[in-house]
Coordinates of C-alpha atoms in Angstrom, one line a residue:
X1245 CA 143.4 315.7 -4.1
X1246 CA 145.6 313.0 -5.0
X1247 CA 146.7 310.3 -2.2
X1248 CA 150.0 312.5 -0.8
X1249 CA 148.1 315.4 -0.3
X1250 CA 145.3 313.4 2.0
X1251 CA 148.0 312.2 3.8
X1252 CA 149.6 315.4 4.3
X1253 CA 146.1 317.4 5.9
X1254 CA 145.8 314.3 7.8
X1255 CA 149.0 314.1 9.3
X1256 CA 148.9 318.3 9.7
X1257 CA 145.3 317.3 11.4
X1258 CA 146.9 314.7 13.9
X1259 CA 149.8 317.1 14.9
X1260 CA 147.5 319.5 16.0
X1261 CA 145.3 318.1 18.0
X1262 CA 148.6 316.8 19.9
X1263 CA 150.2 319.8 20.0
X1264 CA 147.5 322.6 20.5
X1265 CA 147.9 326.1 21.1
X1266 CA 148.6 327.5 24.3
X1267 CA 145.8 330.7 24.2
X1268 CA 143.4 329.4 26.4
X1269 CA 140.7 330.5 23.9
X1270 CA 141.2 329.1 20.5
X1271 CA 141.6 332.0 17.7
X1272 CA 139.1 332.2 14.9
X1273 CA 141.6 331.5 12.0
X1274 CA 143.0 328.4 13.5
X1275 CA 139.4 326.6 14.1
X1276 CA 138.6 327.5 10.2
X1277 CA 142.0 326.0 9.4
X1278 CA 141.3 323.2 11.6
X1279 CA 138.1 322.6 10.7
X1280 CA 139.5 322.8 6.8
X1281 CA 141.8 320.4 7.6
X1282 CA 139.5 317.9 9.5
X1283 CA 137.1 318.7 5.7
X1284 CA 140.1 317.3 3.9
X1285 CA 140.7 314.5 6.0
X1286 CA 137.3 313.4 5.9
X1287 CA 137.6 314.1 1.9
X1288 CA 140.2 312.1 1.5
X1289 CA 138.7 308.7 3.9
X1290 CA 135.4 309.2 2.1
X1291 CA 137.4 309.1 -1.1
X1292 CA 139.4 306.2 0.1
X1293 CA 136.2 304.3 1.4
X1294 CA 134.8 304.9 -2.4
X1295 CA 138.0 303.1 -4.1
X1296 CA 137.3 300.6 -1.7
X1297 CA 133.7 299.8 -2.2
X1298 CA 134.5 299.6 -6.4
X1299 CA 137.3 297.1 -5.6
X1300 CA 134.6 295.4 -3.6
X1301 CA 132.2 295.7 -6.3
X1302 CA 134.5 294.3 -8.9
X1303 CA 135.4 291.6 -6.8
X1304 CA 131.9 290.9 -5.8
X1305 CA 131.1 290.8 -9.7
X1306 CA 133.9 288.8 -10.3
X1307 CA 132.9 285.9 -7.3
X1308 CA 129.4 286.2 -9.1
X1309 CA 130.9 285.1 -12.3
X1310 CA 133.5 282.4 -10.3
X1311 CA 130.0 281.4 -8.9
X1312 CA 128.4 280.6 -12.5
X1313 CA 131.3 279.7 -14.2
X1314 CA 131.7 276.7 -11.2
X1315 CA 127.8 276.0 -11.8
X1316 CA 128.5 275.4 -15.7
X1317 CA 131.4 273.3 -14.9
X1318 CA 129.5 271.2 -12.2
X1319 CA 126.8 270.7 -15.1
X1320 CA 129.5 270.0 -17.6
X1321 CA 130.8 267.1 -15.2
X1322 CA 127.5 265.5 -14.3
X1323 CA 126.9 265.5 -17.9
X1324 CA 130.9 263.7 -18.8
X1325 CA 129.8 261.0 -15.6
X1326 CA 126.5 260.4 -17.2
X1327 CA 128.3 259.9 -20.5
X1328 CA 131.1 257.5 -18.4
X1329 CA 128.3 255.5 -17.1
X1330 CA 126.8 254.9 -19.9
X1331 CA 130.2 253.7 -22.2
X1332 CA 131.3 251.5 -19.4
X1333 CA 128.0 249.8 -19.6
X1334 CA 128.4 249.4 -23.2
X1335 CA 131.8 248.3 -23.0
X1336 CA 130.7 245.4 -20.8
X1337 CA 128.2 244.4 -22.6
X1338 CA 130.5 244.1 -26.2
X1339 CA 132.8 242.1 -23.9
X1340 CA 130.4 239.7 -22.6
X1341 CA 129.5 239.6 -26.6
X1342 CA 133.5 238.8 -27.5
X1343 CA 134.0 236.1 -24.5
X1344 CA 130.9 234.1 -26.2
X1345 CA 132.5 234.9 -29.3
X1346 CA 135.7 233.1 -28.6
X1347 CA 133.5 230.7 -27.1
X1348 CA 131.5 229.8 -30.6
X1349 CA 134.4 230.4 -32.5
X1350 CA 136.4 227.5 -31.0
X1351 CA 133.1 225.5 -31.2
X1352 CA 133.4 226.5 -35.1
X1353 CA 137.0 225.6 -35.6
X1354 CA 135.5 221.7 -33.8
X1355 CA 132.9 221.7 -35.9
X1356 CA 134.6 222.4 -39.2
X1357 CA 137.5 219.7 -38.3
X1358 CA 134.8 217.4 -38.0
X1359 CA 133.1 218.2 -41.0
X1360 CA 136.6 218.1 -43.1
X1361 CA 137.0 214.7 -41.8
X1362 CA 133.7 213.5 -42.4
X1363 CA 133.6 214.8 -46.3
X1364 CA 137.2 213.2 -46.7
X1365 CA 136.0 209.6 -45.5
X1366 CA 132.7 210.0 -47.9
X1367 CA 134.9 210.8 -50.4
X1368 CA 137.5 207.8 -50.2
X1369 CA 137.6 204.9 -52.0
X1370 CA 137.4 202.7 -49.7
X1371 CA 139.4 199.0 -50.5
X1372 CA 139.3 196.2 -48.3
X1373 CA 141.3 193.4 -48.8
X1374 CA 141.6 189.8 -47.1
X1375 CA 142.7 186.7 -47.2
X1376 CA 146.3 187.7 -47.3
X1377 CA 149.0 185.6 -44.4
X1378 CA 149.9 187.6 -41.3
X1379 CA 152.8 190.0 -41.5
X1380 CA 153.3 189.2 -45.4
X1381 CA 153.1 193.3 -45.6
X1382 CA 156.7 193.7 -43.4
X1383 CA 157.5 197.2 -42.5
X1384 CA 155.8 199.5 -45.1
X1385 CA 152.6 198.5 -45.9
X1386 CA 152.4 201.2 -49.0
X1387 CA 155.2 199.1 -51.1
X1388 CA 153.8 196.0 -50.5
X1389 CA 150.4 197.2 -51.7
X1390 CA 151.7 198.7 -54.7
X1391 CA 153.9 196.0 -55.9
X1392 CA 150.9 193.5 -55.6
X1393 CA 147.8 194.8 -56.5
X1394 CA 149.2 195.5 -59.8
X1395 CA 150.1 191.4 -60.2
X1396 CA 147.0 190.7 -58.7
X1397 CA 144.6 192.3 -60.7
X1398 CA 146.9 192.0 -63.9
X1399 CA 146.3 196.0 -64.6
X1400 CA 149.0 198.5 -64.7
X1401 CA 148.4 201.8 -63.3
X1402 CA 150.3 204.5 -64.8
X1403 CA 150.4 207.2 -62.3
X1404 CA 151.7 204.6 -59.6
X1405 CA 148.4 203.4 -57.1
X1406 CA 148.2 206.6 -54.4
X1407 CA 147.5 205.3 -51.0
X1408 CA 145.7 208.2 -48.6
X1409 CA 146.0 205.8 -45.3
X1410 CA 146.1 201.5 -44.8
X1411 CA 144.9 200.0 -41.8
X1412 CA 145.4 196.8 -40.3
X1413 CA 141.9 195.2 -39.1
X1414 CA 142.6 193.7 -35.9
X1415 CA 145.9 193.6 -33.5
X1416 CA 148.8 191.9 -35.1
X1417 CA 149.4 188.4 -34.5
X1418 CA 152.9 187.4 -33.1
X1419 CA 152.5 184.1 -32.3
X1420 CA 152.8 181.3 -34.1
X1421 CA 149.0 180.1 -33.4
X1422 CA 147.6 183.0 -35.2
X1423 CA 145.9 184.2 -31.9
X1424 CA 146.9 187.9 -31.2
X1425 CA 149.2 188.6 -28.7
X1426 CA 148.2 190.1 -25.0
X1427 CA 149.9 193.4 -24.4

């Protein structure tokens, strides 16, 4: 019997026991039909009780499955957090590398200045020259040199002299005693 039916014995089933005969002994057609009736009813909440108990089921089955699938996903993040831990740990140590890295290669960068500086100074030719009356050079010392050490050494140079750097030896003398002044 389908679901209007159940509730249609039912609700036959109710309105007699409200409304019930006034013989004082009940006849024996209306206890078969009320019994019948009270069959159906019954029928019909044992049937009800059964679609209840599969929908249980299936939702018990499907909690069971909730249940693994939440146990897989715990693993799953224990397993990512593992993997986190480890890649942070790695990730500090190749920055404590790259800080000493910076580190050596300014100490590189020093080091090759110095070594650019020292290979240019073995590499010079070197003149020094004396004997020549203070301030005799004036302002640019270059034009002075190359206008003289050609007369001096009676050679011509042809390219012109190239001069890297000239140095005076000592602090210029601005008196006319020859001593160096105080600054």
């Amino acid at each position: 019997m389908g679901k209007p039916a159940c509730q249609l014995l039912f609700s036959e089933a109710l309105r007699q026991q409200k409304h019930p005969s006034g013989e004082d002994s009940p006849s024996l057609p209306r206890a078969n039909m009320a019994d019948e009736t009270q069959g159906a009813t019954m029928d019909c909440i044992l049937q009800e009780i059964s679609a209840v108990s599969r929908k249980l089921e299936g939702m018990d089955n499907a909690m069971v499955a909730l249940t693994a699938e939440m146990r897989s996903m715990r693993l799953d993040i224990a397993g990512f957090q593992s993997q986190m831990s480890e890649l942070n740990q790695r990730v500090a140590m190749v920055e404590t590398q790259v800080a000493s890295w910076t580190d050596r290669d300014l100490e590189l960068s020093h080091l090759r200045s110095k070594l650019t500086d020292l290979e240019d100074r073995s590499r010079r030719n070197n003149v020094r020259l004396l004997g020549f009356p203070e301030g005799v050079e004036g302002a640019d010392i270059f034009s002075y040199l190359r206008d003289i050490l050609p007369k001096l050494t009676d050679i011509t140079f042809d390219p012109l002299l190239e001069f890297q750097r000239a140095h005076r030896l000592g602090p210029k003398r601005q008196d006319g005693n020859g001593r160096p002044t105080q600054s």
